[in-house]
Tab-separated table of C-alpha atoms in Angstrom:
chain	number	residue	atom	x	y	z
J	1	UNK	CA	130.340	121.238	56.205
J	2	UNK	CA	131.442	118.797	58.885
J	3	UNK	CA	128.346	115.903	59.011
J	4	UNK	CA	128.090	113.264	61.178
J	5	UNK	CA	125.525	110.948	61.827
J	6	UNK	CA	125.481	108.447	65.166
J	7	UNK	CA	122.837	105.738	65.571
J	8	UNK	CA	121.902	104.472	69.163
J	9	UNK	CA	119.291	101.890	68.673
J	10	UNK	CA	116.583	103.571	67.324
J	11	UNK	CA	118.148	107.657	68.214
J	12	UNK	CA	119.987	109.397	65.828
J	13	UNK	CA	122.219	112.223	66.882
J	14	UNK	CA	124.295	114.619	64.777
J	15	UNK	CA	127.619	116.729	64.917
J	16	UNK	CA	127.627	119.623	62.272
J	17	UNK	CA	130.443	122.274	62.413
J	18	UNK	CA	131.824	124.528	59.354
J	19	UNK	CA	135.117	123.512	58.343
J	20	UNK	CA	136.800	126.977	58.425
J	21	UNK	CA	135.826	128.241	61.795
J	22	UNK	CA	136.383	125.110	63.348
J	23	UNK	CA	132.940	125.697	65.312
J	24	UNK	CA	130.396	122.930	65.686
J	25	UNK	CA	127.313	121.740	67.219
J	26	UNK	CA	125.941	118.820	68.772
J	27	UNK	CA	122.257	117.903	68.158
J	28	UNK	CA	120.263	115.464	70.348
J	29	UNK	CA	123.170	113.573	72.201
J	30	UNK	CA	122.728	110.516	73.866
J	31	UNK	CA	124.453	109.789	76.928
J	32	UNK	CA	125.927	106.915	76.235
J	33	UNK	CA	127.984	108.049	73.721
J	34	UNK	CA	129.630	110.758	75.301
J	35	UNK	CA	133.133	109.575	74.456
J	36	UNK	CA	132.117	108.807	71.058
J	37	UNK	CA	130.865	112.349	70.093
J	38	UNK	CA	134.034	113.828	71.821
J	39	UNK	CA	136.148	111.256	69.452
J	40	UNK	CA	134.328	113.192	66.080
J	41	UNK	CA	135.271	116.616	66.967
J	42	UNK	CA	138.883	115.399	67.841
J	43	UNK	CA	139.062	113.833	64.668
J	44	UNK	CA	137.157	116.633	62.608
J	45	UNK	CA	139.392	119.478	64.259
J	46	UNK	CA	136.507	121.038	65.542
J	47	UNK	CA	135.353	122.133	68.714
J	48	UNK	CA	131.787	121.919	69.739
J	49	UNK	CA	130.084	125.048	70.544
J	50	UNK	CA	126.324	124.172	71.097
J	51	UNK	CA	124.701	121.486	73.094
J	52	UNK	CA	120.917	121.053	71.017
J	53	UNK	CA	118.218	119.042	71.893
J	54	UNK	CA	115.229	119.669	69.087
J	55	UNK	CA	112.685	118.642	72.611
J	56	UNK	CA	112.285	117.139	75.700
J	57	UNK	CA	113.135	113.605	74.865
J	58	UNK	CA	110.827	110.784	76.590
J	59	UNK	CA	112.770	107.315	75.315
J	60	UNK	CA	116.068	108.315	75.939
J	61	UNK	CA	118.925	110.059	78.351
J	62	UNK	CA	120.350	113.197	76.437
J	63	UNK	CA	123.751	114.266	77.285
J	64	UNK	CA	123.643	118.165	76.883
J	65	UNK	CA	123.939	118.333	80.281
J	66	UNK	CA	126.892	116.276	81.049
J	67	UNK	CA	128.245	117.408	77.832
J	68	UNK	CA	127.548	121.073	79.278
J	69	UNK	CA	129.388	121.074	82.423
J	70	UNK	CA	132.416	118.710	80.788
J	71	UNK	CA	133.050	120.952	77.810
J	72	UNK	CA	131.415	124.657	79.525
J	73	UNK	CA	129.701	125.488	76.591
J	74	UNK	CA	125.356	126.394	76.841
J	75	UNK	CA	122.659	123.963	76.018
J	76	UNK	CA	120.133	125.212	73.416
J	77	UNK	CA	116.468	124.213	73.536
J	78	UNK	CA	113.267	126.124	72.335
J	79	UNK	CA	112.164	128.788	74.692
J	80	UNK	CA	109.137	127.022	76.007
J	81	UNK	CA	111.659	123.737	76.936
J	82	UNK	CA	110.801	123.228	80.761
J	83	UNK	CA	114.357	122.489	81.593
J	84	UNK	CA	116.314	124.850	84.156
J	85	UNK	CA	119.529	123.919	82.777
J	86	UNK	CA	119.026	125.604	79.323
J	87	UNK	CA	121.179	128.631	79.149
J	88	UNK	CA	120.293	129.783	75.241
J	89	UNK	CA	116.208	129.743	74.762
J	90	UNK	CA	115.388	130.265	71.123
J	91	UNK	CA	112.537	131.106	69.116
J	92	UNK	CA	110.575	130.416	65.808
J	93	UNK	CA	112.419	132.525	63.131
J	94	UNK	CA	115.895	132.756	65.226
J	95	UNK	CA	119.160	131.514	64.458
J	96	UNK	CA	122.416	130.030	65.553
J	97	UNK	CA	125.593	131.146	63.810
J	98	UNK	CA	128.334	128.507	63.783
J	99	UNK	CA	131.321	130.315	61.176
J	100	UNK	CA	129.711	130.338	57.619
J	101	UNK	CA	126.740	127.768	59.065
J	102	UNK	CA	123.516	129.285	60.097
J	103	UNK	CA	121.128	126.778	61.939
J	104	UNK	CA	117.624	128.214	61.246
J	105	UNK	CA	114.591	127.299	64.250
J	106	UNK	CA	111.456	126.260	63.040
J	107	UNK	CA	109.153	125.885	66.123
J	108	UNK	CA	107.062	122.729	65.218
J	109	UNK	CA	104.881	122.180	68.337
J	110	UNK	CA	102.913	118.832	68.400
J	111	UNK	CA	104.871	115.892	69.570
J	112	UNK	CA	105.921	117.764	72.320
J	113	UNK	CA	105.560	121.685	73.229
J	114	UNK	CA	109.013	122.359	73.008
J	115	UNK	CA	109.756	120.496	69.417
J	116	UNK	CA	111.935	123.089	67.153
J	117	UNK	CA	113.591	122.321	63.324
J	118	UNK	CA	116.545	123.116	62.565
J	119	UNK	CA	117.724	124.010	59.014
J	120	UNK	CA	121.438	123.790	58.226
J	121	UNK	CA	121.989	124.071	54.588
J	122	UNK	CA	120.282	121.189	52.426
J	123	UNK	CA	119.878	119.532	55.656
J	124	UNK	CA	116.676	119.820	57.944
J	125	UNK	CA	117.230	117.939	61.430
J	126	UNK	CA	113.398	117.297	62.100
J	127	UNK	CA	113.863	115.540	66.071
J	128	UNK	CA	110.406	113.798	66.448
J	129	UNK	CA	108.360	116.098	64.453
J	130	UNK	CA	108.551	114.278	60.880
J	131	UNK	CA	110.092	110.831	60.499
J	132	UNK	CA	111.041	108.857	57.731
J	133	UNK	CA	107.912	106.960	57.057
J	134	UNK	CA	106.121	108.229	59.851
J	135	UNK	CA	105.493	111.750	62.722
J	136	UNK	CA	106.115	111.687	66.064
J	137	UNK	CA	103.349	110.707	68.604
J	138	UNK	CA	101.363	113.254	70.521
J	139	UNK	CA	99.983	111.155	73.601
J	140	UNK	CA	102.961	111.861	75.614
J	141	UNK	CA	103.230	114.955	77.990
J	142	UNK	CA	102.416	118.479	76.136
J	143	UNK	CA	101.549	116.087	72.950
J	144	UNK	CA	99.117	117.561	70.972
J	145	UNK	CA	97.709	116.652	67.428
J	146	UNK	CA	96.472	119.969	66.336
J	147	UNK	CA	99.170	121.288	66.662
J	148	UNK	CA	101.226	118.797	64.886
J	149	UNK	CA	99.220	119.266	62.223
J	150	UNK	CA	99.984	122.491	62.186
J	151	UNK	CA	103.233	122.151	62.448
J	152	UNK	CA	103.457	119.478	59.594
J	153	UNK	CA	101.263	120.848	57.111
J	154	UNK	CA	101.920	124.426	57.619
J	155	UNK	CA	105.226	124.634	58.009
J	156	UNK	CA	107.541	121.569	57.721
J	157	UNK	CA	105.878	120.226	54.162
J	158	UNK	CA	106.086	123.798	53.053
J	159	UNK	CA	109.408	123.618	52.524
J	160	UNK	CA	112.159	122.787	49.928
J	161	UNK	CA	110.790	119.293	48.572
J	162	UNK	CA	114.618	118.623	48.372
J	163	UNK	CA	115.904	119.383	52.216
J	164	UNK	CA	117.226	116.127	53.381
J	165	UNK	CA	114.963	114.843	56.347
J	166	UNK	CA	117.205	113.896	59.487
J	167	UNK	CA	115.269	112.704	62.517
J	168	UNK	CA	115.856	112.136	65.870
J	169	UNK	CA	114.928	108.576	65.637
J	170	UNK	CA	114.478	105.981	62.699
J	171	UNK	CA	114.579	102.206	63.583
J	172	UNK	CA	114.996	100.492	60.554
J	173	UNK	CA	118.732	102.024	59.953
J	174	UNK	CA	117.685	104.303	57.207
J	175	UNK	CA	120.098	107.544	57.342
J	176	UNK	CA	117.965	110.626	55.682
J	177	UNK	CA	114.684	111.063	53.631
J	178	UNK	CA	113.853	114.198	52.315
J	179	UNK	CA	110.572	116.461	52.182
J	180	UNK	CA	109.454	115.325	48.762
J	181	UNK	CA	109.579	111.658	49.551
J	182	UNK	CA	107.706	111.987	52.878
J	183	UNK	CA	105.058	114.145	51.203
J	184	UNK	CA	104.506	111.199	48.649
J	185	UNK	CA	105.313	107.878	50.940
J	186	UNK	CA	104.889	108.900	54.238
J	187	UNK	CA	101.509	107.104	55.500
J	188	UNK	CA	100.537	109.484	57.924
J	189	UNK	CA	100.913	112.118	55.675
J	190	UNK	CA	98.712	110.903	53.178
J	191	UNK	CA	95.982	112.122	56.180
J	192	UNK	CA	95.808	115.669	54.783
J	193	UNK	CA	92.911	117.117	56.325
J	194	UNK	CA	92.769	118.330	60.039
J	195	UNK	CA	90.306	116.888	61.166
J	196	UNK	CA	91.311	112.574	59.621
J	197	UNK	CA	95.047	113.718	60.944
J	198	UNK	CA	93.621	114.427	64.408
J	199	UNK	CA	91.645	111.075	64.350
J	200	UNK	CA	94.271	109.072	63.533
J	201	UNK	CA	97.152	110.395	66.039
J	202	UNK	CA	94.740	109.923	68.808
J	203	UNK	CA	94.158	106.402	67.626
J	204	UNK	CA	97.118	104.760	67.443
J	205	UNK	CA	97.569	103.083	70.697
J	206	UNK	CA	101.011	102.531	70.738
J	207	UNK	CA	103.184	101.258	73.780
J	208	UNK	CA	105.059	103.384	75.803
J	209	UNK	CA	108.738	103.940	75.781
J	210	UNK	CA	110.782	101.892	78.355
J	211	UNK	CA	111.990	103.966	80.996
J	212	UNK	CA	109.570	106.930	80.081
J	213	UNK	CA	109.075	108.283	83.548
J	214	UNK	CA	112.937	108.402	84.141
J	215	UNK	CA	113.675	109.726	80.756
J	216	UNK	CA	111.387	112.841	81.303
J	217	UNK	CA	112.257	113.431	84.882
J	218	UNK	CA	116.122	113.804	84.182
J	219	UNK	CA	115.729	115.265	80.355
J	220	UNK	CA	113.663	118.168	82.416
J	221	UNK	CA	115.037	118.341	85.494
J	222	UNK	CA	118.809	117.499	84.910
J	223	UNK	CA	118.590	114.934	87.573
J	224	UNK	CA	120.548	111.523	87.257
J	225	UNK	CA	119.853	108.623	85.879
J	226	UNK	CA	119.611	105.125	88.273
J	227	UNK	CA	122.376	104.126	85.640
J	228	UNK	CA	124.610	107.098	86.217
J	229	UNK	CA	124.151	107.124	89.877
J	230	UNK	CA	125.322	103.421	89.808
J	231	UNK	CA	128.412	103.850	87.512
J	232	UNK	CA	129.525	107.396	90.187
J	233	UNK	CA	128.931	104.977	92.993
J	234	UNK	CA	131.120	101.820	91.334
J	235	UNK	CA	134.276	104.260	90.029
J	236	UNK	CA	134.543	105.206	93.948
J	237	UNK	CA	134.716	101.869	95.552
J	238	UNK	CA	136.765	98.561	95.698
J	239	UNK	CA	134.854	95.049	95.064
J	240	UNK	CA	135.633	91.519	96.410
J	241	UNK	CA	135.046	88.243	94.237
J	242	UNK	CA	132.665	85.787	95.595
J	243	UNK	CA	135.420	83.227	96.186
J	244	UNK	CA	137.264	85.442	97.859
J	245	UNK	CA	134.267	85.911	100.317
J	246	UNK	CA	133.365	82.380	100.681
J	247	UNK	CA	137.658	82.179	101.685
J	248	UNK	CA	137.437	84.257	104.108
J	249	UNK	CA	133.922	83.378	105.641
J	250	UNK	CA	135.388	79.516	105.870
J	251	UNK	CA	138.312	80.954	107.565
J	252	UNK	CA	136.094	82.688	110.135
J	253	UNK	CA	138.553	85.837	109.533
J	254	UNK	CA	136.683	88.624	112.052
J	255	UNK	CA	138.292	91.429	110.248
J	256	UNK	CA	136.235	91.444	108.164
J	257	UNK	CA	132.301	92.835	108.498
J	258	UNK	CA	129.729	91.565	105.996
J	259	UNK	CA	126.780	94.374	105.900
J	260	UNK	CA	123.822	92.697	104.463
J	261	UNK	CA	122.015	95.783	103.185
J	262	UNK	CA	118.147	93.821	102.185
J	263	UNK	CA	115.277	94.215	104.068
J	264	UNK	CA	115.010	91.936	106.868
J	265	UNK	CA	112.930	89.235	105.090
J	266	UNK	CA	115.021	88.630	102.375
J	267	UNK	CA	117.925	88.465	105.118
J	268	UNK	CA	116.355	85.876	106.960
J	269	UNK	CA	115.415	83.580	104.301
J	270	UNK	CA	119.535	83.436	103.435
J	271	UNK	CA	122.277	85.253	103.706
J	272	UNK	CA	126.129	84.868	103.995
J	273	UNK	CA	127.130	83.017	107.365
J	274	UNK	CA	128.083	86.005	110.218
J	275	UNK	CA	126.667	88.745	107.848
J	276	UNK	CA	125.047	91.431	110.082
J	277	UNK	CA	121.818	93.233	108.560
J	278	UNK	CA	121.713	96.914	108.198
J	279	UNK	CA	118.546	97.547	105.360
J	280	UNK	CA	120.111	100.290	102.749
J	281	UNK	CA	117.078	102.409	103.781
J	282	UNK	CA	118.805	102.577	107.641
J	283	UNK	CA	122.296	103.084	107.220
J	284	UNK	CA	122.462	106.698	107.268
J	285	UNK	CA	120.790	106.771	110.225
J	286	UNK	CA	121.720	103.535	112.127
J	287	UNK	CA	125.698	103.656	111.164
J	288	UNK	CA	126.915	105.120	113.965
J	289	UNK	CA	125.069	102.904	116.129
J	290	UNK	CA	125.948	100.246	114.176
J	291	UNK	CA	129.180	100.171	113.110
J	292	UNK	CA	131.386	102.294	115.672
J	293	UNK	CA	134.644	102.154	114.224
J	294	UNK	CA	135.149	103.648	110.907
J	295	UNK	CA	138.700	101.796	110.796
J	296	UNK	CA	136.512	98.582	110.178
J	297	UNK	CA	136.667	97.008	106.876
J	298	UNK	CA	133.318	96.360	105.693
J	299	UNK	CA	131.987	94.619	102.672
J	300	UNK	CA	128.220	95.590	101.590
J	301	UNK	CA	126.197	93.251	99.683
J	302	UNK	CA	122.337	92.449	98.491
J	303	UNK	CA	120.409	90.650	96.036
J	304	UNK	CA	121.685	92.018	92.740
J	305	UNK	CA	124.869	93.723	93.675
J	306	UNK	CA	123.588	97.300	92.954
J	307	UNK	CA	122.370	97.957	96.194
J	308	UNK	CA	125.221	97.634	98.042
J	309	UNK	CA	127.330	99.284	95.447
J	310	UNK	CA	125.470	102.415	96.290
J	311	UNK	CA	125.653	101.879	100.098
J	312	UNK	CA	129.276	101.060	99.269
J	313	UNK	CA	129.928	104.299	98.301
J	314	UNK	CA	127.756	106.161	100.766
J	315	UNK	CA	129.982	104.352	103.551
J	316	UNK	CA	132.775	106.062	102.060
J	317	UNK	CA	131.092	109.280	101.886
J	318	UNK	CA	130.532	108.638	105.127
J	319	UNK	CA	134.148	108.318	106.736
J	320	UNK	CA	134.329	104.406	106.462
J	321	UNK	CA	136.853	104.868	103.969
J	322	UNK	CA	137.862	100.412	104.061
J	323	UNK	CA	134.017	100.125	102.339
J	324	UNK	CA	134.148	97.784	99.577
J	325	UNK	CA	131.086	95.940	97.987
J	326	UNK	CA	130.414	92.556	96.843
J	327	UNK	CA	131.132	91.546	92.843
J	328	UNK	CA	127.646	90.440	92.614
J	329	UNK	CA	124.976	89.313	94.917
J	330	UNK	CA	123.250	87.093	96.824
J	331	UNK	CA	121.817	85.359	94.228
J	332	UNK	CA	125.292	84.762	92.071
J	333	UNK	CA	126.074	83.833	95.825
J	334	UNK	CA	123.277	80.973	95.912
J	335	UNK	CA	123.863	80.056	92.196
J	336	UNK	CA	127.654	79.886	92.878
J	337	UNK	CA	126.296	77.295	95.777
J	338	UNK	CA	128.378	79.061	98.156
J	339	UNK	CA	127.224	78.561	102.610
J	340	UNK	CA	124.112	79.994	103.185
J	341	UNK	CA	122.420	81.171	106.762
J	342	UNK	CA	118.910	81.085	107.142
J	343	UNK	CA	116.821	83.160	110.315
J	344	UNK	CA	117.749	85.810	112.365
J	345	UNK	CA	120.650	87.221	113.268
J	346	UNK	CA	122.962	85.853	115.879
């Protein structure tokens, strides 16, 4: 069997594919590492097949959808996943054939509605539903502890005291646990009655994950990322340096249009001497008034740079096809101690 394991932070992803049929699978991808999950299968002579996630991840991007529409090959999910994009729903029981492989779906509701198993030889790929040394939490959306319990105690602990544990997420760099060694060291499993398991999952106050909203919006939705939207929006437009502003600003060049995309407060407490101010929020609908001439060259810039990378690229979209954005902001501006215009405009 082809095995590999890929740690992002605290996720933990996995190609498996059978050697023979050159067929593989991809379970819980990360989006980031695109490239590097393509790199295994190249290397492994395999060619991935299934797109997995074991649930609707909260703390992190998956890639089965990029992955999806790059390679043209279905995402897989549990059949109660609220995701559109899903083209293969399975169920408790079901199976996925991948050459001599079979990847066997446990449904193991709890940390999220949607959580599944999946069994692959002496391997069980648990996502969030057992970790190594702990369970997944249930205060997140469709979390619930009774059934996590359920899940846990009823099914999951049931099984071979052998199968190799392989989460979605372990943050101490530990690769695999298995069954037996969870049953005996596993804190939260030493809670073995329903009703002290319950207690304790709804009392463990713990933080939520950074960028939980976003996560769950685009992992059920198939939405972008702020991240991705940036990184489309930079591969489609030129920059300028901040020197090579300032240059051309001291040389009162009037080729040149500097679009100050802020709001108008931020403008008027500095900005780049001549800069004209067009707030991001406006430009579709003030560009034509505007800016007239779509010949113009015109540099965008804000605070942080990302901003006016995005109205950069909507320029383009646009017709303004000389649209280039500033390598950095107003503030590497100020910090740079480059001219700066305080008021109105002119």
């Amino acid at each position: 069997m082809v095995f590999e394991q890929v740690a992002t932070g605290g996720c933990q992803s996995y190609l498996v594919g059978c050697e023979q049929s050159c067929a593989a699978a991809l379970i819980d991808p990360e989006i980031s590492q695109i490239d590097h999950y393509l790199g295994l299968a190249a290397r492994h002579g395999v060619r991935i097949r299934y797109l997995i996630d074991t649930h609707t991840h909260a703390d992190h991007f998956s890639a089965t959808r990029e992955l999806a529409r790059q390679l043209k090959v279905p995402v897989v999910m549990h059949r109660a996943s609220p995701a559109p994009f899903v083209e293969l729903r399975l169920a408790d029981g079901e199976m996925l054939v991948l050459g001599k492989l079979r990847l066997s779906v446990l449904h193991t509701p709890g940390h999220t509605a949607d959580s599944m198993c999946l069994q692959v030889e002496d391997r069980l790929f648990t996502g969030d539903t057992l970790l190594i040394g702990a369970t997944g939490r249930t205060d997140l959306p469709s979390g619930d502890p009774e059934a996590l319990y359920d899940s846990l105690f009823n099914k999951v602990l049931r099984l071979d005291p052998a199968l190799k544990v392989c989460p979605a997420h372990d943050y101490k760099g530990r690769t695999h646990s298995t069954i037996g060694e969870e049953l005996a060291t596993n804190p939260r499993l030493q809670k073995r009655e329903r009703a002290e398991f319950v207690a304790m999952m709804q009392n463990l106050n713990l933080t939520m994950p950074t960028h939980v909203t976003e996560a769950l919006r685009t992992n059920m939705s198939g939405g972008k990322t702020v991240a991705r939207l940036l990184a489309e929006a930079g591969a489609k437009v030129p920059f300028m340096s901040l020197a090579e502003l300032k240059a051309r600003v001291e040389a009162g060049e009037d080729d040149l249009i500097v679009l100050d995309v802020r709001e108008r407060e931020a403008y008027e407490a500095g900005h780049v001497p001549g800069a004209r101010l067009l707030p991001r929020g406006q430009l579709e609908l003030r560009v034509n008034q505007d800016l007239p001439d779509p010949t113009r060259r015109i540099l965008s810039c804000c605070e942080l740079g990302y901003i006016s990378t995005l109205a950069a690229a909507t320029l383009r979209d646009m017709g303004f096809l000389h649209a280039v954005a500033l390598d950095g902001g107003m503030k590497a501006w100020r910090e740079a101690g480059y001219p700066v215009k305080a008021g109105k405009e002119p």
